[in-house]
Short mmCIF file of C-alpha atoms and ligand atoms in Angstrom, two decimals:
data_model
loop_
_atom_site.label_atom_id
_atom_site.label_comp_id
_atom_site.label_asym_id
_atom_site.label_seq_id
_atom_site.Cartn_x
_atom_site.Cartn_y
_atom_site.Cartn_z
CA UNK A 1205 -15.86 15.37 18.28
CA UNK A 1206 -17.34 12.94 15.61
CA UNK A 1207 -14.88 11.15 13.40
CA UNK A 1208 -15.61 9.47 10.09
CA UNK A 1209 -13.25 6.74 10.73
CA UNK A 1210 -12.16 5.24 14.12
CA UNK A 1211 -9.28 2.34 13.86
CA UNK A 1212 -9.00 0.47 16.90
CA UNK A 1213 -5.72 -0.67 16.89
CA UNK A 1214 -3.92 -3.76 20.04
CA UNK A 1215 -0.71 -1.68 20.24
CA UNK A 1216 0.38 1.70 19.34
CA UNK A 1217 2.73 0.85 16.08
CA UNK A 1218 -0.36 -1.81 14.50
CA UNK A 1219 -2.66 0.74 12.98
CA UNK A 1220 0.49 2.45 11.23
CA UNK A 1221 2.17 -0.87 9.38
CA UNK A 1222 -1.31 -2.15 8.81
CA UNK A 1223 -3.46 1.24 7.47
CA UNK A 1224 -1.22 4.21 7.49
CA UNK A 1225 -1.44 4.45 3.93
CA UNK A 1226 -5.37 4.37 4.15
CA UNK A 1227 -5.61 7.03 6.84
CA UNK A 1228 -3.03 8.79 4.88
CA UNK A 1229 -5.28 8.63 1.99
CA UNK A 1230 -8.49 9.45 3.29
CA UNK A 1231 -7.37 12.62 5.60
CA UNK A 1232 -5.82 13.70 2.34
CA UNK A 1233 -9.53 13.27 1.12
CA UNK A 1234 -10.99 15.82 4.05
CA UNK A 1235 -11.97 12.74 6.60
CA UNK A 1236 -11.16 13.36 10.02
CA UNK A 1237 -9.58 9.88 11.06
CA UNK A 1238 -8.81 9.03 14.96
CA UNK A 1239 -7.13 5.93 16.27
CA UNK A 1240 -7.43 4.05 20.33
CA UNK A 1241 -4.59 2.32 21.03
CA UNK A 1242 -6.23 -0.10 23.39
CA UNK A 1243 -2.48 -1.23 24.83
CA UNK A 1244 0.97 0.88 25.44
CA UNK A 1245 2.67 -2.00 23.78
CA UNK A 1246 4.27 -2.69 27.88
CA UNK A 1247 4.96 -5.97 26.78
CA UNK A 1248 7.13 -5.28 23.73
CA UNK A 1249 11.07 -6.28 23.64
CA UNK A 1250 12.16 -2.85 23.30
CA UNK A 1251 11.45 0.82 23.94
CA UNK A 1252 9.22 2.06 27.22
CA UNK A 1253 5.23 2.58 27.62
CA UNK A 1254 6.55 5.96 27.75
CA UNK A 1255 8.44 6.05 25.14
CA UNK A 1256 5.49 4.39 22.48
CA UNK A 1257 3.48 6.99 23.90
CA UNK A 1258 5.61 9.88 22.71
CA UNK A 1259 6.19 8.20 19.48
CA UNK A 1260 1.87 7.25 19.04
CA UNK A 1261 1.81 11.62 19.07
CA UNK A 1262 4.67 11.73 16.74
CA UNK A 1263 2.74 9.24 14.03
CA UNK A 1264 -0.59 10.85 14.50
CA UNK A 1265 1.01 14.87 13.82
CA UNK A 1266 2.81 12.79 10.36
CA UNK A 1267 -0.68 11.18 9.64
CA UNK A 1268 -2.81 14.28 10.42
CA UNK A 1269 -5.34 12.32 12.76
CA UNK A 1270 -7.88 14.17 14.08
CA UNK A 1271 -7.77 12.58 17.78
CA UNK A 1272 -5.48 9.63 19.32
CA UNK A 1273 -6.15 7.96 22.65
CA UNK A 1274 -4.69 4.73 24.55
CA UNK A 1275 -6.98 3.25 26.72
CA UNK A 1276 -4.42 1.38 28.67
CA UNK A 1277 -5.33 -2.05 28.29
CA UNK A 1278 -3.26 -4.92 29.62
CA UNK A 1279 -0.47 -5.76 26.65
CA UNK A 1280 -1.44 -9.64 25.97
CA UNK A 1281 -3.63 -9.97 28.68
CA UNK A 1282 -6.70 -7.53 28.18
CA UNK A 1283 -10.01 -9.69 26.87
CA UNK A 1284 -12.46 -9.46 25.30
CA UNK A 1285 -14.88 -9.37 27.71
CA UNK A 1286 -18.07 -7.57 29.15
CA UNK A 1287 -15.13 -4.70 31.36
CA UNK A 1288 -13.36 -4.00 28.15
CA UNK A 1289 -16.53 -4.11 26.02
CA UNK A 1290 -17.30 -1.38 27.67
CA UNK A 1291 -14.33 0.51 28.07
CA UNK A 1292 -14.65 0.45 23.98
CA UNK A 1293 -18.01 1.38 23.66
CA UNK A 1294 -17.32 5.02 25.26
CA UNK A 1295 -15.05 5.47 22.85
CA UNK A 1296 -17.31 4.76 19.94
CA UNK A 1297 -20.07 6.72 21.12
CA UNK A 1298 -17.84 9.43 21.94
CA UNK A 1299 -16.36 9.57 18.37
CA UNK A 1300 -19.66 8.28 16.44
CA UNK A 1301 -17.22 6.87 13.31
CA UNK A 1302 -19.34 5.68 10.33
CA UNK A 1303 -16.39 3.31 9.56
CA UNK A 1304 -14.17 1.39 12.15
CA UNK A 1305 -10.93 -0.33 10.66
CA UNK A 1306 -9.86 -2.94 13.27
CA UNK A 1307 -6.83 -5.37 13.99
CA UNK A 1308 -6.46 -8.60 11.52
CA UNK A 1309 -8.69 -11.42 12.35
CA UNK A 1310 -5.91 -13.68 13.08
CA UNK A 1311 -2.47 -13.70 13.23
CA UNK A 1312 0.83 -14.35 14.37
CA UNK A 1313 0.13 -11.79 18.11
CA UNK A 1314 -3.21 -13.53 19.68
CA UNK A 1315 -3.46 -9.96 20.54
CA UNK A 1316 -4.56 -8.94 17.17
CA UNK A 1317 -6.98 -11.60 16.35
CA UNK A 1318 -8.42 -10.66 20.04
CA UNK A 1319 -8.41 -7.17 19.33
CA UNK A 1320 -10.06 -8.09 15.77
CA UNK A 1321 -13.29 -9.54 18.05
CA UNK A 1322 -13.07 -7.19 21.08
CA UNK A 1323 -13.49 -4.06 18.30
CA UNK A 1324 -16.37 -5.77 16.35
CA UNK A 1325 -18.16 -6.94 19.39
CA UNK A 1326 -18.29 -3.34 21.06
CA UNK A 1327 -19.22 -1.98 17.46
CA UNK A 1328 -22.24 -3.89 17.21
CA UNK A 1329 -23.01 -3.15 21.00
CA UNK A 1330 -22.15 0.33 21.08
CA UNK A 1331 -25.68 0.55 19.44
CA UNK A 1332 -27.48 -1.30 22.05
CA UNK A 1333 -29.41 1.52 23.36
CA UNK A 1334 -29.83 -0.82 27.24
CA UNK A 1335 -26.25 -1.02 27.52
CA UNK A 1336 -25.55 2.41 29.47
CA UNK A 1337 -22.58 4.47 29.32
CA UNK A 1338 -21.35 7.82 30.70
CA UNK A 1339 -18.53 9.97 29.64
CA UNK A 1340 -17.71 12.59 31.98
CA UNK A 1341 -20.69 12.08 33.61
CA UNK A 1342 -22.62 12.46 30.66
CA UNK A 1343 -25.05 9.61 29.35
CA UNK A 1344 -23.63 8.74 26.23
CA UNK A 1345 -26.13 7.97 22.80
CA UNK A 1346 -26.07 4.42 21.49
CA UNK A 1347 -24.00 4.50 18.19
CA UNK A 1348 -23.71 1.54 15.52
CA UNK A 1349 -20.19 2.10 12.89
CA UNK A 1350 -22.23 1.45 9.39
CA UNK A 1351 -18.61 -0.97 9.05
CA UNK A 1352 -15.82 -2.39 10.28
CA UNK A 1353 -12.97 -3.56 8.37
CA UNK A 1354 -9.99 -5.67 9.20
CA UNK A 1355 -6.35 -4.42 7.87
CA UNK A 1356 -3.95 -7.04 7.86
CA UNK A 1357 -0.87 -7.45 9.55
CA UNK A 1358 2.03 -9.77 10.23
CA UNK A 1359 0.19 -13.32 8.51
CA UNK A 1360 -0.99 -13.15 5.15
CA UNK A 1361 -4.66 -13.24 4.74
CA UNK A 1362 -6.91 -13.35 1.43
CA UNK A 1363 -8.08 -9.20 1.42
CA UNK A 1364 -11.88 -9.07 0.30
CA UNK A 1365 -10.39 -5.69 -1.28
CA UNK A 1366 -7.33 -3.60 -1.44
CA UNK A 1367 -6.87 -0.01 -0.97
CA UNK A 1368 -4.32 1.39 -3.79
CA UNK A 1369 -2.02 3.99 -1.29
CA UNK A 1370 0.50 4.91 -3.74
CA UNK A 1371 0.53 7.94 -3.17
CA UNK A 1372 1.21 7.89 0.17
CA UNK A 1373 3.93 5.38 0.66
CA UNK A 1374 6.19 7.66 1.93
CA UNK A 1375 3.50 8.71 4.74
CA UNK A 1376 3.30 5.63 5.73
CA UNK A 1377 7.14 4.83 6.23
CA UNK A 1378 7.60 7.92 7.79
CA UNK A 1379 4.62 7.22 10.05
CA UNK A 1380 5.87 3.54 10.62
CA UNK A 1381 9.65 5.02 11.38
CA UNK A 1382 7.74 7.66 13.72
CA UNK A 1383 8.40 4.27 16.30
CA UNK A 1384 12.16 4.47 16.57
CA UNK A 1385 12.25 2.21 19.21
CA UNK A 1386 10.29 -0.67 17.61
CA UNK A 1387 12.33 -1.13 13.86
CA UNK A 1388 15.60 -2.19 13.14
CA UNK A 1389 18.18 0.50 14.46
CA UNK A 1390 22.19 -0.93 13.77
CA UNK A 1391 22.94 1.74 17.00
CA UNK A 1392 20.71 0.60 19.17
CA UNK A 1393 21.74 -1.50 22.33
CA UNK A 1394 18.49 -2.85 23.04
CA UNK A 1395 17.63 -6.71 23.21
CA UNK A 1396 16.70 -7.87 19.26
CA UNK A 1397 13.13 -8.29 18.25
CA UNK A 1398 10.55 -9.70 15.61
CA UNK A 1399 10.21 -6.58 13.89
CA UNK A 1400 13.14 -4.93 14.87
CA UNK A 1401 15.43 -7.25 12.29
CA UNK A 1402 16.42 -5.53 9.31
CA UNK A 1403 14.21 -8.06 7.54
CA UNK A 1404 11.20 -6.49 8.41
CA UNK A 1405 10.74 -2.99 6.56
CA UNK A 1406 11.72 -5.02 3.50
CA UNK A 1407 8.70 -7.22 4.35
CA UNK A 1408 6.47 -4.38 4.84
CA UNK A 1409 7.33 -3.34 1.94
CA UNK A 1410 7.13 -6.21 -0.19
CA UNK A 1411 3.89 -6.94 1.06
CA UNK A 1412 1.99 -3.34 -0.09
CA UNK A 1413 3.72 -4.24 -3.37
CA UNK A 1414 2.19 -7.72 -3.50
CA UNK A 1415 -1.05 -6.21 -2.87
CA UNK A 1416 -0.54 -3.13 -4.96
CA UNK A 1417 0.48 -5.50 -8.52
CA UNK A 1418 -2.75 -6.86 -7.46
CA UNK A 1419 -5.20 -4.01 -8.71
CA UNK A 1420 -2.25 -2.82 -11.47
CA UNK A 1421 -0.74 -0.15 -9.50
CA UNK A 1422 2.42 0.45 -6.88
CA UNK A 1423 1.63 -0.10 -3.13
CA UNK A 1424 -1.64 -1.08 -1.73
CA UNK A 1425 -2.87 -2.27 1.30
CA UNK A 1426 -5.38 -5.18 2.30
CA UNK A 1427 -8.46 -4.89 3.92
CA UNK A 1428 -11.17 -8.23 5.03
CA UNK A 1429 -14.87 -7.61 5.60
CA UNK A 1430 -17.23 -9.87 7.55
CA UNK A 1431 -19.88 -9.65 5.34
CA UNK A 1432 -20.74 -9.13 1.41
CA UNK A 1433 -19.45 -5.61 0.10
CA UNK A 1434 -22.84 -4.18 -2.15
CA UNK A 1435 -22.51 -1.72 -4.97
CA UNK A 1436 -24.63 0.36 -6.97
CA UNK A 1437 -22.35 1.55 -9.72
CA UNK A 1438 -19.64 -1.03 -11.54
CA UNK A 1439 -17.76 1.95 -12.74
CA UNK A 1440 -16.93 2.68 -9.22
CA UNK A 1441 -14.75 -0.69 -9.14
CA UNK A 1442 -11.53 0.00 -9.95
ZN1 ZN B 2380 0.58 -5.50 17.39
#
């Protein structure tokens, strides 16, 4: 099945607080949007692989993706290297997304700034046509993403442009909550975490706000690009 936008995601949890509101957006707009989960989060203070599994489903049915996989990485310890490379690569054939929307380049998880390479290294050499892969025994075409953008997460980064997802703010907290086990729960007996402090949706939140009173309007959400963003029309600026 071909996707118009793939986002590659470290851990089930990072494409919803970083993009949610984007994917949100652009399904809304008739795109069929996919995510890979490259980890199960096994690593993370709370919850089970299991259980981020179960809840992954339960964000993609709120977000109305058109595919979600996890390709089982190693939480914290996966590479980016020639073995996961390729492990990526099927996936990008498979789907054939003209845009890929990847982990932050850097930030406070090495995960996500490794992630943030790992996804634009296989992009560029998914369309290698000598690198040779096979899905279900089938030889797989070489595919290039036209882009790949970087959301940003937990550190704040300079966006190159911001994505105004108003509109779907409640999407994306209900997508975001989707992960029960991850965000701050005052019944929950599990050990404390980063994100699960009651500090953290607030952040979230004041973050899309930040970015949203950037470009005049409510909620918005960061992207970075690796390159120079071209246009042909100034009235399509907003
Ligand atoms: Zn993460």
């Amino acid at each position: 099945m071909k996707l118009d936008i793939l986002v590659i995601a470290a851990h089930p949890d990072d494409a919803e607080l970083g993009c949610s509101g984007t994917i949100a957006a652009q399904v809304a707009q008739g795109k069929k949007v996919g995510i890979v989960d490259l980890t199960q989060g096994q690593m993370g203070t709370r919850g089970t692989p299991e259980l981020r599994i179960q809840e992954a489903n339960e964000a993609a049915k709120i977000l109305g993706l058109s595919a979600r996989e996890n390709l089982g990485f190693e939480d914290v310890f996966f590479k980016d290297d020639k073995a996961h490379q390729h492990e990526l690569i099927k996936v990008i054939r498979k789907y054939q997304p003209e845009i890929v929307l990847a982990n932050a380049i850097s930030d406070r998880h090495p995960d996500h700034g490794k992630g943030a390479s790992l996804a634009t290294h296989a992009c560029f050499m998914s369309g290698l046509r000598k690198i040779e892969t096979e899905l279900e025994g089938v030889t797989q075409d070489p595919w290039r993403p036209k882009y790949v953008y970087h959301y940003i997460q937990n550190n704040y980064i300079q966006p190159d442009f911001i994505f105004d997802i108003s509109a779907y703010w409640d999407t994306k907290v209900a997508s975001i909550m989707a992960f029960k086990s991850q965000f701050y729960d005052p019944n929950s007996q599990e050990p404390a975490s980063f994100i699960s402090s009651p500090e953290f949706l607030p952040f979230i939140e004041s973050r899309a706000r930040e970015f949203g009173h950037r470009i005049l309007t409510q909620y918005g959400e960061g992207f970075t690009v690796e390159r120079y963003i071209g246009v042909t029309d100034l009235f399509d600026l907003k």
